PDB file of C-alpha atoms in Angstrom:
ATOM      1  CA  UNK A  26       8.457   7.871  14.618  1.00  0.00           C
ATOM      2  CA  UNK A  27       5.730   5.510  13.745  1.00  0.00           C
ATOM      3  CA  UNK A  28       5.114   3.296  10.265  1.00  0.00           C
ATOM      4  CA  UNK A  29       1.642   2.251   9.742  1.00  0.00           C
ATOM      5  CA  UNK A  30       0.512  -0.590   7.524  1.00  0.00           C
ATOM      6  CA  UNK A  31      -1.489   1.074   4.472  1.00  0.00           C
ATOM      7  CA  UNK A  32      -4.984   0.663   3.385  1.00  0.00           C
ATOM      8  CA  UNK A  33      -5.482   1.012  -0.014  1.00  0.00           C
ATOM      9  CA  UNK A  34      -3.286  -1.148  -2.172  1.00  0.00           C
ATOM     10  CA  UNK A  35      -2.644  -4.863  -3.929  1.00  0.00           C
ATOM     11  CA  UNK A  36       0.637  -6.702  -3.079  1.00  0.00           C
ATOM     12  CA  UNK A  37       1.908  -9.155  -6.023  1.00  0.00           C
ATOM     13  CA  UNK A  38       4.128 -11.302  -3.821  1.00  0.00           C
ATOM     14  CA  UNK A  39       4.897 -13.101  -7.021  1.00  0.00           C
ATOM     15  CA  UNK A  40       6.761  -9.943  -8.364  1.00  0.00           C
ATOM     16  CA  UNK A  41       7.196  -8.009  -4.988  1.00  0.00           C
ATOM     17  CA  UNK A  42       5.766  -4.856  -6.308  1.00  0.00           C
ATOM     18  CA  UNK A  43       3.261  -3.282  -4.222  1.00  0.00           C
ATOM     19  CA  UNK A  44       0.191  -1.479  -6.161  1.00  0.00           C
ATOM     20  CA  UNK A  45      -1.189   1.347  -4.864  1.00  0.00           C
ATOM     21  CA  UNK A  46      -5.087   2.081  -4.817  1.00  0.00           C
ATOM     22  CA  UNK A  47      -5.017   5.190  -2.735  1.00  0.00           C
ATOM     23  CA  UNK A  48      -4.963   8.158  -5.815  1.00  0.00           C
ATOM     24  CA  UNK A  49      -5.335   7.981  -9.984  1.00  0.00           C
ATOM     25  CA  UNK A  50      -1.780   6.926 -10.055  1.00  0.00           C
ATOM     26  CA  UNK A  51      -1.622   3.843  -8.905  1.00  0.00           C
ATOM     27  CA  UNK A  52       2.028   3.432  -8.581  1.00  0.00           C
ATOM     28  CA  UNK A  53       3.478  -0.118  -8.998  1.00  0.00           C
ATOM     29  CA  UNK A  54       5.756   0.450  -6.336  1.00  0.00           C
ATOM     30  CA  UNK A  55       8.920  -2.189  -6.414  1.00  0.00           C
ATOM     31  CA  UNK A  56      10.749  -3.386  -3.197  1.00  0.00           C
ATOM     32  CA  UNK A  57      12.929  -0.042  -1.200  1.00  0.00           C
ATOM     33  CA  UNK A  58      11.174   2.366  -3.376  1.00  0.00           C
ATOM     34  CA  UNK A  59       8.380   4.942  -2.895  1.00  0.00           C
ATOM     35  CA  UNK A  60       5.210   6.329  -4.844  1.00  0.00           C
ATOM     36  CA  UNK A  61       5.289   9.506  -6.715  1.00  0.00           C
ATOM     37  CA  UNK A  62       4.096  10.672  -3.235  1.00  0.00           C
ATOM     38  CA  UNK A  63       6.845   9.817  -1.107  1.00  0.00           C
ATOM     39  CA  UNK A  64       4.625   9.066   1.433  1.00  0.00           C
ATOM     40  CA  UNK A  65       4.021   5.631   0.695  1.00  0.00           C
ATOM     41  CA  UNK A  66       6.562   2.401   0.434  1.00  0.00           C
ATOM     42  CA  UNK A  67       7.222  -1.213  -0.159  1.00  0.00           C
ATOM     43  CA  UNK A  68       9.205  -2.775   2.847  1.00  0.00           C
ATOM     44  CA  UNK A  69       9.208  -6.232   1.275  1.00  0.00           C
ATOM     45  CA  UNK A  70       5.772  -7.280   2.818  1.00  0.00           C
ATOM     46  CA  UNK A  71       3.426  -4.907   1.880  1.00  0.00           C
ATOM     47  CA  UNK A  72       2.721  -0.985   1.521  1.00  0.00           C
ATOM     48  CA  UNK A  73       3.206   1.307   4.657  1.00  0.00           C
ATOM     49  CA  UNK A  74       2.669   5.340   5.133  1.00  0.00           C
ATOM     50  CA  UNK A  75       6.138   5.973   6.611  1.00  0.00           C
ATOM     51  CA  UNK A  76       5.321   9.999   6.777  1.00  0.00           C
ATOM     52  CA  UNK A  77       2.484   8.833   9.085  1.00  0.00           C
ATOM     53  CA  UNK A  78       1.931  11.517  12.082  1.00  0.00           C
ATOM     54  CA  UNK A  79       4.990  13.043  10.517  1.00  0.00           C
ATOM     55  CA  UNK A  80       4.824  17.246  10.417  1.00  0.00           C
ATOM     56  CA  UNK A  81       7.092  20.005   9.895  1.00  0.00           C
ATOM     57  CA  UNK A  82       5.156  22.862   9.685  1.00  0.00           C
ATOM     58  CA  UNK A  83       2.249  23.858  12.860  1.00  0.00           C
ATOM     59  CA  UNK A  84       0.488  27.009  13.211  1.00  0.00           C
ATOM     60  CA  UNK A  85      -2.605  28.109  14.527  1.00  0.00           C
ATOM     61  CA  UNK A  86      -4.426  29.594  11.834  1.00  0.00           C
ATOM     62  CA  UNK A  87      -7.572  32.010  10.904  1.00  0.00           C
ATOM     63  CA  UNK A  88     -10.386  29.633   9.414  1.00  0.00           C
ATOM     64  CA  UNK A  89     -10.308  32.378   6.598  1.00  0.00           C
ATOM     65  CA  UNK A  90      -6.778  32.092   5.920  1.00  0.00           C
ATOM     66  CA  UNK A  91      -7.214  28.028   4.709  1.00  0.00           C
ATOM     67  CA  UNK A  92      -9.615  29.764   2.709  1.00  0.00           C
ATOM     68  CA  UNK A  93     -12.766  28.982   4.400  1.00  0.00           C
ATOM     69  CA  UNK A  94     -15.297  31.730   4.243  1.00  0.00           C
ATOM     70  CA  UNK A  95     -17.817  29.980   5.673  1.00  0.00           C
ATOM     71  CA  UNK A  96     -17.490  27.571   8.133  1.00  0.00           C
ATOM     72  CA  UNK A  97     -17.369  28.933  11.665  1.00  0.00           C
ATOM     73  CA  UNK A  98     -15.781  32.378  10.590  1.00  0.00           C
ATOM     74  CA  UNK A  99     -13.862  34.120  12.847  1.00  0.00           C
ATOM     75  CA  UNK A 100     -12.765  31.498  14.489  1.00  0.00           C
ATOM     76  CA  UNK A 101      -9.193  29.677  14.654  1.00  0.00           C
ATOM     77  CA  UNK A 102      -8.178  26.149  13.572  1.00  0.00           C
ATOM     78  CA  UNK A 103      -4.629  23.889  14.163  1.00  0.00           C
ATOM     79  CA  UNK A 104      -3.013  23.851  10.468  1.00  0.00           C
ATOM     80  CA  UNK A 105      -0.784  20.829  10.734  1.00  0.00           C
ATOM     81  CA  UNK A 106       1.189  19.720   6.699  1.00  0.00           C
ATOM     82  CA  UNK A 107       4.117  17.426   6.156  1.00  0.00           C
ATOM     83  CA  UNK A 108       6.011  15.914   3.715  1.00  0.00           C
ATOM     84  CA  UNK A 109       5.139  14.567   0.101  1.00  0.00           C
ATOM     85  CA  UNK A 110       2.640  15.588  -2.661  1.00  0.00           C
ATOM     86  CA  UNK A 111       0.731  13.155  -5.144  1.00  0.00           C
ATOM     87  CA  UNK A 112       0.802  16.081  -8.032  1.00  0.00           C
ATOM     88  CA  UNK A 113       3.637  17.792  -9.299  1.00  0.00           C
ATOM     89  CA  UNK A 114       2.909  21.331  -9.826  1.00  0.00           C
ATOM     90  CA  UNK A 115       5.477  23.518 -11.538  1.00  0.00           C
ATOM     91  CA  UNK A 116       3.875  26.714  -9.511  1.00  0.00           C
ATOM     92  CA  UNK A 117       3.619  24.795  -6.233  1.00  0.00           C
ATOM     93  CA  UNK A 118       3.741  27.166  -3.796  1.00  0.00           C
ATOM     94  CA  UNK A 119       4.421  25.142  -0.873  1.00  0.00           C
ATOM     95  CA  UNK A 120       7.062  23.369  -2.801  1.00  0.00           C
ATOM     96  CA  UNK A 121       9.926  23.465  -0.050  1.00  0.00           C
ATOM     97  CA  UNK A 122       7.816  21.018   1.722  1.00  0.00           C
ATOM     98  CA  UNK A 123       5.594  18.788  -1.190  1.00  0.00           C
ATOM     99  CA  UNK A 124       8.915  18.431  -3.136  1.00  0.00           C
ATOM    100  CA  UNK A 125      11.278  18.993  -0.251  1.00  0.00           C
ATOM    101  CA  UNK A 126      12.954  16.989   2.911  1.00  0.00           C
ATOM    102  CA  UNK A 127      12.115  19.341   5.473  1.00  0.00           C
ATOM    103  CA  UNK A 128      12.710  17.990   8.982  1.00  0.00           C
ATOM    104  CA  UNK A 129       9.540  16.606  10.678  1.00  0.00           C
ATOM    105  CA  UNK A 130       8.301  15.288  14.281  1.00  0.00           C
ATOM    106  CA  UNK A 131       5.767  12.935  15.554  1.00  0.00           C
ATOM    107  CA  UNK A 132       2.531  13.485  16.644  1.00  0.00           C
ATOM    108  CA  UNK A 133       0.589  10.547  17.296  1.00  0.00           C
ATOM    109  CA  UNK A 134      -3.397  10.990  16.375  1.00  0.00           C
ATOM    110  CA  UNK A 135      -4.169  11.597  20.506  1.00  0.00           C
ATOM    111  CA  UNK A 136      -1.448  13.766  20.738  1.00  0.00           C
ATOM    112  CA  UNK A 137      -2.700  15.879  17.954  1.00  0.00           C
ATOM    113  CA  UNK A 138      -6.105  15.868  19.300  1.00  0.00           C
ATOM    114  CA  UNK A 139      -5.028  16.964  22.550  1.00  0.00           C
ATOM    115  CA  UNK A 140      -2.968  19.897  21.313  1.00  0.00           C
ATOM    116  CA  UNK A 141      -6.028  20.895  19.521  1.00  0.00           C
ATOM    117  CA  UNK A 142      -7.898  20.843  22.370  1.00  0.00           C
ATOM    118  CA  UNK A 143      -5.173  22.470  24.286  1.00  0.00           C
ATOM    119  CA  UNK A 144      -5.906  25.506  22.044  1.00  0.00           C
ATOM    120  CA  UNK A 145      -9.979  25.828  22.099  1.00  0.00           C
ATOM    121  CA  UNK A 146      -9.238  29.121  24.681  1.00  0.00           C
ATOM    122  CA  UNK A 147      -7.563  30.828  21.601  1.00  0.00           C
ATOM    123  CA  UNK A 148     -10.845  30.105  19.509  1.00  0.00           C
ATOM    124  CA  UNK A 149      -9.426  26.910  17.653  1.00  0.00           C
ATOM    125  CA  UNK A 150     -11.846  24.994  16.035  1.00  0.00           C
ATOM    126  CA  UNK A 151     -10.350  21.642  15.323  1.00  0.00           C
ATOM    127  CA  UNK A 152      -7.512  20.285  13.182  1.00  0.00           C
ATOM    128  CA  UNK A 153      -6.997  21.598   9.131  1.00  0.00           C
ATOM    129  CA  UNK A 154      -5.006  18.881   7.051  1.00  0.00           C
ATOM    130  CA  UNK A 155      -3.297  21.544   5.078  1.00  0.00           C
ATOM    131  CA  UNK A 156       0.319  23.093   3.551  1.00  0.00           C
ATOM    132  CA  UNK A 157       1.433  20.129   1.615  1.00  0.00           C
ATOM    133  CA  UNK A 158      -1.390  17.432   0.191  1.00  0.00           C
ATOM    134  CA  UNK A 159      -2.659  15.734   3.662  1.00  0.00           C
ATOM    135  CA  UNK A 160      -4.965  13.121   1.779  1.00  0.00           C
ATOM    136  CA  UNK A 161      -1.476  11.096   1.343  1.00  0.00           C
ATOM    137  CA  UNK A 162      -1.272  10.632   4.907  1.00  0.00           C
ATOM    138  CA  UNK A 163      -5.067   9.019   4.431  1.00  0.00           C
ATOM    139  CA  UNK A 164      -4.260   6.256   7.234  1.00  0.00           C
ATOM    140  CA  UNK A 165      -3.529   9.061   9.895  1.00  0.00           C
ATOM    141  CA  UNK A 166      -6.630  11.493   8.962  1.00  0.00           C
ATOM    142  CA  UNK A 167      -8.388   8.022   9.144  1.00  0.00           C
ATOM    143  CA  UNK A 168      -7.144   7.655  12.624  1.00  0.00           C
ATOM    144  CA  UNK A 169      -7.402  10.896  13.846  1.00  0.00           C
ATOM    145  CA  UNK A 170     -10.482  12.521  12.686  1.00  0.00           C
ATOM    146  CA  UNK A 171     -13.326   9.687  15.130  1.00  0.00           C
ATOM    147  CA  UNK A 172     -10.995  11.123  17.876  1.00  0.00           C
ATOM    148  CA  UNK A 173     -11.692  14.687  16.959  1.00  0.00           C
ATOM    149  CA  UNK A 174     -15.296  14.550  16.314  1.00  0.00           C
ATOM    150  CA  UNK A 175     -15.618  12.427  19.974  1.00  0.00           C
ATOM    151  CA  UNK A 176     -13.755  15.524  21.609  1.00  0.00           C
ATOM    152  CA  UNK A 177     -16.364  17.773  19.576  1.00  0.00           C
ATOM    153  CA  UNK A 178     -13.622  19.154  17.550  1.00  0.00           C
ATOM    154  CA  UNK A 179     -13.948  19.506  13.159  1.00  0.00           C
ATOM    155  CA  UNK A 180     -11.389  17.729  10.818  1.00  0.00           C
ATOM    156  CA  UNK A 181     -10.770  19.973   7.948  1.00  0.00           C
ATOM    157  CA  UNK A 182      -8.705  19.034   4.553  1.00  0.00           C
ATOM    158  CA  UNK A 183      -6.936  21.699   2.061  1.00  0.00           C
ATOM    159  CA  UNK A 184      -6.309  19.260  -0.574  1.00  0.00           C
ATOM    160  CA  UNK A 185      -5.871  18.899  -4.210  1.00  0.00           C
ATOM    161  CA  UNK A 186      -8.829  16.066  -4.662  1.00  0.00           C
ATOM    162  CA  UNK A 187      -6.458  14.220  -6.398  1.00  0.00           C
ATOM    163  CA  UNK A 188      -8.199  10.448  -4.717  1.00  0.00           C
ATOM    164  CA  UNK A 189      -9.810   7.721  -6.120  1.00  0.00           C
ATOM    165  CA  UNK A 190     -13.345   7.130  -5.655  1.00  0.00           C
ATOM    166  CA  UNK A 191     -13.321   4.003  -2.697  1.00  0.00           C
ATOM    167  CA  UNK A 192     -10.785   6.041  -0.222  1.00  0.00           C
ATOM    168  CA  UNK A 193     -12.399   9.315  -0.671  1.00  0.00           C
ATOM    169  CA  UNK A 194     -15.808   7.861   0.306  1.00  0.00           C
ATOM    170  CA  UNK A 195     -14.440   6.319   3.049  1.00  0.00           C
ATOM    171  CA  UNK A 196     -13.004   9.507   4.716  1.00  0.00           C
ATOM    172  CA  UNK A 197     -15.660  11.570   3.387  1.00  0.00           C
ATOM    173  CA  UNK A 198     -18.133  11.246   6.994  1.00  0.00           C
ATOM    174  CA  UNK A 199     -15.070  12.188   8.910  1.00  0.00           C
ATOM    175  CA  UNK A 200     -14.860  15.681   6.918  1.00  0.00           C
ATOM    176  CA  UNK A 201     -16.283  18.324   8.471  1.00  0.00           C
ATOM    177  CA  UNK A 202     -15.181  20.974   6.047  1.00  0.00           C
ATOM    178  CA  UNK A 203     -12.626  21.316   2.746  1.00  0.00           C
ATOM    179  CA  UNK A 204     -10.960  23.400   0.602  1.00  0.00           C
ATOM    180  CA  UNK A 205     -10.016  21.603  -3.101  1.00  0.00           C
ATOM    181  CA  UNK A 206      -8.312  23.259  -5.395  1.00  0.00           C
ATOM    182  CA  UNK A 207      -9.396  23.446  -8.649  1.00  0.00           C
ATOM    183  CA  UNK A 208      -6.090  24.152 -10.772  1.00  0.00           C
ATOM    184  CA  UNK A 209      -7.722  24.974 -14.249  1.00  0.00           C
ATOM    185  CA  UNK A 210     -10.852  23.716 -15.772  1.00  0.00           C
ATOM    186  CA  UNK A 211      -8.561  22.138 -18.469  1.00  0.00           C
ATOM    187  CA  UNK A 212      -7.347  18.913 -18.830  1.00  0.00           C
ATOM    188  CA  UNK A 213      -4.126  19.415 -20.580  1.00  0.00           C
ATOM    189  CA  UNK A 214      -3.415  21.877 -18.192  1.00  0.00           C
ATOM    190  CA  UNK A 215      -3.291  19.439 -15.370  1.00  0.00           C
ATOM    191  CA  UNK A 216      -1.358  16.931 -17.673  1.00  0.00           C
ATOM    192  CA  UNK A 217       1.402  18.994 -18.715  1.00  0.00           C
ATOM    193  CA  UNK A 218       2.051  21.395 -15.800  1.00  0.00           C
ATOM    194  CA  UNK A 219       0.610  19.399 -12.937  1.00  0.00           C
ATOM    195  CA  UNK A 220       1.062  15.902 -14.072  1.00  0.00           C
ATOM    196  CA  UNK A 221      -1.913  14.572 -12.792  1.00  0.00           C
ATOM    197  CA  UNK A 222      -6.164  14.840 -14.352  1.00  0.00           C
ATOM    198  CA  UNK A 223      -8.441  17.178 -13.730  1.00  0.00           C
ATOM    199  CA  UNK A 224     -11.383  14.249 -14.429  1.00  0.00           C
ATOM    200  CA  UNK A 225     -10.100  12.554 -10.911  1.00  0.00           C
ATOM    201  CA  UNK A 226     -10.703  16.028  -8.965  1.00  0.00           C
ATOM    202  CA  UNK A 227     -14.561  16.402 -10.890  1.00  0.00           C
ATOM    203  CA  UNK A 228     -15.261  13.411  -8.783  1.00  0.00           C
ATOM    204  CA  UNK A 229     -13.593  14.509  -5.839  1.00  0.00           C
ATOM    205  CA  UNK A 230     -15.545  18.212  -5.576  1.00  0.00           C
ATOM    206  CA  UNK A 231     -18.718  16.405  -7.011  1.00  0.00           C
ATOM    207  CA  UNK A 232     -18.733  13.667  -3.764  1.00  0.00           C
ATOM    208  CA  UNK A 233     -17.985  16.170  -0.940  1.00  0.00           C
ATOM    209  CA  UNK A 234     -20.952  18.828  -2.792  1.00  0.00           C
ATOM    210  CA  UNK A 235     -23.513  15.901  -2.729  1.00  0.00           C
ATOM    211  CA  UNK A 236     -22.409  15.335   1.290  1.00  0.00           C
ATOM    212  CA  UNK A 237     -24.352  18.054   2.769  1.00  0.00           C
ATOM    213  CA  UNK A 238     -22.549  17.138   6.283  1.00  0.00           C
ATOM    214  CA  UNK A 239     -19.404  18.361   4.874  1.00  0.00           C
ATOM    215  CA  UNK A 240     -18.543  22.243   4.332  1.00  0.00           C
ATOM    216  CA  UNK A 241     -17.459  22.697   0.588  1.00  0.00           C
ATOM    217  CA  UNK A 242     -15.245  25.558  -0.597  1.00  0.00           C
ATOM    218  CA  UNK A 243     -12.616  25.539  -3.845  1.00  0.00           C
ATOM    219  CA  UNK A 244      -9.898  27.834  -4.735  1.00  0.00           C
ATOM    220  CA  UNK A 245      -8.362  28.288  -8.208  1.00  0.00           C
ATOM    221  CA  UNK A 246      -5.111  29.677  -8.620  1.00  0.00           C
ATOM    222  CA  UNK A 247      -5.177  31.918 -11.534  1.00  0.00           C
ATOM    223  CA  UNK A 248      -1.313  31.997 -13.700  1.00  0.00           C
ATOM    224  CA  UNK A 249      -1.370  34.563 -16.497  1.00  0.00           C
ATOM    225  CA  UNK A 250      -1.515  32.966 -19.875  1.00  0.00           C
ATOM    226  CA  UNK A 251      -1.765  29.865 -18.541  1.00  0.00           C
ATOM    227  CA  UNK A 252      -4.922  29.065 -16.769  1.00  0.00           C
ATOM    228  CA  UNK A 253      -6.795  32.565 -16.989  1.00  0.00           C
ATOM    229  CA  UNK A 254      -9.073  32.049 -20.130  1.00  0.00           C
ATOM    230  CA  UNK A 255     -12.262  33.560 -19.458  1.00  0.00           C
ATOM    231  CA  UNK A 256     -13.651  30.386 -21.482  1.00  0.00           C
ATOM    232  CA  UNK A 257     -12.388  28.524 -18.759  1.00  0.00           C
ATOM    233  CA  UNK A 258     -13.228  30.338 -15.882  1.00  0.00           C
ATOM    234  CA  UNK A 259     -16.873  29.658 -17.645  1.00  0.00           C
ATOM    235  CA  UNK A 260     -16.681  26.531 -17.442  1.00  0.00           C
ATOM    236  CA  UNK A 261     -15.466  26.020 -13.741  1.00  0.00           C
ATOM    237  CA  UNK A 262     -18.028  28.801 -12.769  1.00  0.00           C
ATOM    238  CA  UNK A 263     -20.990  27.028 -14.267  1.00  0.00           C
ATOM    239  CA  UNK A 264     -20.011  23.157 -13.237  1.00  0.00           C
ATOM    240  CA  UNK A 265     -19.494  24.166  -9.759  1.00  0.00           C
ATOM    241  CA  UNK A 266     -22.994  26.620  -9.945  1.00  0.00           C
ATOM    242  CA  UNK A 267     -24.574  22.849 -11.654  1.00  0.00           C
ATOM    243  CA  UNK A 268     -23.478  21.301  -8.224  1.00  0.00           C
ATOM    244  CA  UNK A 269     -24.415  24.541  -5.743  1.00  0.00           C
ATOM    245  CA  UNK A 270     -24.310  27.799  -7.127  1.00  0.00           C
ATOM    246  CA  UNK A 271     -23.868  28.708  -3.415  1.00  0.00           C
ATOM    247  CA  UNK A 272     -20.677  26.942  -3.275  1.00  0.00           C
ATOM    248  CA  UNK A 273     -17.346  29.539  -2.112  1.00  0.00           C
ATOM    249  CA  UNK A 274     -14.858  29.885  -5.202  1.00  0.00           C
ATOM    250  CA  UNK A 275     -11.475  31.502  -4.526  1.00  0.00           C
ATOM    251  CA  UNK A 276     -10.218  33.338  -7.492  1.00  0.00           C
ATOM    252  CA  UNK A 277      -6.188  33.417  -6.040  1.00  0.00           C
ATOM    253  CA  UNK A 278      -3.239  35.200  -6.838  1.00  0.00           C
ATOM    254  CA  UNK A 279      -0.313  32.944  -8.290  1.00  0.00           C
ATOM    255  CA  UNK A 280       3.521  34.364  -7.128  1.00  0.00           C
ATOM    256  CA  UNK A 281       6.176  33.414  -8.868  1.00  0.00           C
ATOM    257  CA  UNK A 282       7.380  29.815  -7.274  1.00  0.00           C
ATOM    258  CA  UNK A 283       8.984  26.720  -7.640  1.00  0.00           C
ATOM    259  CA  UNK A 284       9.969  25.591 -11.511  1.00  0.00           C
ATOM    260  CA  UNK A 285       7.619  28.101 -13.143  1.00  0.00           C
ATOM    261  CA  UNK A 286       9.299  32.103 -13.870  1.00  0.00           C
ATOM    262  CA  UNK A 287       6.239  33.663 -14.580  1.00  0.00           C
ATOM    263  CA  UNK A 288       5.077  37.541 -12.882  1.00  0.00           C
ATOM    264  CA  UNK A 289       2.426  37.634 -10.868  1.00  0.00           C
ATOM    265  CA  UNK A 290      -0.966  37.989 -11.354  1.00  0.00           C
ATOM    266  CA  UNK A 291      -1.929  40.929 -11.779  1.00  0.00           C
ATOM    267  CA  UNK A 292      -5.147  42.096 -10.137  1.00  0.00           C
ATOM    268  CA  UNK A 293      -7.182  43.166 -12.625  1.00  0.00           C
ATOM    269  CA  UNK A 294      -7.303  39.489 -14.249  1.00  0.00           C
ATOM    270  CA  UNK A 295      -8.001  38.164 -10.675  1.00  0.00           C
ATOM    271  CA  UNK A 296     -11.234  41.072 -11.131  1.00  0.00           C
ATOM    272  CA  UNK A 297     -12.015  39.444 -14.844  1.00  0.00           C
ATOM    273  CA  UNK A 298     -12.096  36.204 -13.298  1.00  0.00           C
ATOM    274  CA  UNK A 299     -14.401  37.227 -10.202  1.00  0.00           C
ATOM    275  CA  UNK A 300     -16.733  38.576 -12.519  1.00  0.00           C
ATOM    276  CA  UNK A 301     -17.143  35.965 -14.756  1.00  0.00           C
ATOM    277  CA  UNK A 302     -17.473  33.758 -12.224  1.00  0.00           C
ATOM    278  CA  UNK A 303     -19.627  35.977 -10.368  1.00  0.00           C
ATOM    279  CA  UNK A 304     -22.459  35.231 -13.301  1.00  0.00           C
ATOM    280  CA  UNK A 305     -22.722  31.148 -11.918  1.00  0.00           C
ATOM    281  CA  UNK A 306     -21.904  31.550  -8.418  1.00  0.00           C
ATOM    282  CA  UNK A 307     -23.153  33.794  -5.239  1.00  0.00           C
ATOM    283  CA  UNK A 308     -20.065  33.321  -3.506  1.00  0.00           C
ATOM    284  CA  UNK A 309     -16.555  34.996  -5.461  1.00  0.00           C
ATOM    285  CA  UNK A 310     -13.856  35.798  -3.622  1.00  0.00           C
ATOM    286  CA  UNK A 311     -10.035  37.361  -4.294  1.00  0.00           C
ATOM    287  CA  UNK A 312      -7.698  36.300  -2.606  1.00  0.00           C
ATOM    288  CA  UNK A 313      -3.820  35.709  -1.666  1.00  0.00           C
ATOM    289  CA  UNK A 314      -3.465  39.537  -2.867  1.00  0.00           C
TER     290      UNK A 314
END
């Protein structure tokens, strides 16, 4: 196991609360506690990423299954998630791990790299940051993605853009490719069922579409009477065509999961959606069906 010091945050030694700078929260985080992330805490003397290298869940995954549609398809790429999540979603559908304690092991950034490149013969790609929120473990992606792109391996994120401006454009060179999910183009959506702002993930999507290095794609997970308001779908459609009409959007299928009891979607919404959507953008896909 290894602790690393983190980056982004202000220590008031006066007080001994530690305040995070790394996502829209910014948790005042008091001595032996943890953000809302549980991936970052205040031993006393400053703010460390104690889930750092930490992962319980490893697979070697199709590029298409992340969902990337277009970045190196039909290839493979290392899918490595942890522990912790900066939003809580009542639908997660990773919850087991974002909200869970799942049992972990250490991989140290060269390790990681190594297995990656281990796996090249099998078509793999690089490394995807994916499964439960990887831009939490910021410090590690920091540390891992130079040694990827020197062993000509990609860093990829699945992420909720939930990040604050400074860190995001930061790690934003390393990215080779993401995936950010776009939850609802509705604010109080994201307030009352994800507890976090959709605002914060604008900015997010907006930075990595205006750095033409990096490989954009965004899925939107579509919950009947919830989130699947052709109005809107509208509006996501024609922000994201604003940016790149180009850009990949993932029209996906909720499942019932986690604190929300609600049937799944069925597929003819998911075919509403597409085809309103299809009206902005070049690039609709269903998926998770």
């Amino acid at each position: 196991m290894s602790i690393r010091q983190c980056q982004h945050y202000q220590f008031d030694f006066s007080r001994q609360v530690a305040h995070c700078q790394l996502c829209p929260h910014r948790c005042a985080i008091a001595v032996g506690q943890s953000g809302r992330c549980r991936a970052r805490y205040n031993d006393g003397q400053g703010l460390v990423a104690t889930t750092y290298g930490q992962f319980c869940s490893i697979a070697l995954d199709p590029i298409e299954k992340k969902p990337l549609r277009h970045f190196h398809p039909g290839s493979t790429i290392l899918s490595v998630g942890g522990r912790g999540c900066n939003l809580h979603c009542q639908f997660c559908q990773n919850w087991q791990i974002a909200h869970g304690d799942p049992d972990c092991q250490y991989i140290p950034p060269a390790g990681l790299v190594a297995l990656a490149d281990r796996w090249r013969d099998r078509g793999n790609i690089g490394v995807a940051f994916t499964y439960n929120e990887p831009l939490i473990a910021w410090e590690y992606i920091a540390d891992t993605a130079p040694l990827l792109r020197e062993a000509g391996l990609h860093t990829v994120l699945v992420s909720n853009g939930y990040l604050l401006p400074e860190p995001w454009q930061q790690l934003l060179p390393w990215i080779d490719a993401a995936n950010i999910d776009v939850k609802a183009f509705n604010e109080q959506f994201y307030r009352r069922y994800c507890h976090g702002g959709l605002a914060e993930v604008v900015q997010t999507v907006e930075a990595a579409a205006a750095a033409r290095h990096c490989h954009l794609e965004v899925t939107c997970l579509i919950i009947p009477g919830l989130n699947d308001s052709r109005q809107d779908m509208e509006k996501l459609a024609d922000w994201l065509a604003g940016l790149d009409p180009g850009i990949p959007l993932h029209i996906s299928r909720y499942f019932p999961r986690y604190r929300l009891d609600i049937a799944l979607t069925p597929r003819q919404t998911l075919e509403e959606m597409a085809a309103v959507a299809g009206r902005y953008l070049t690039r609709v896909y269903i998926g998770n069906c």
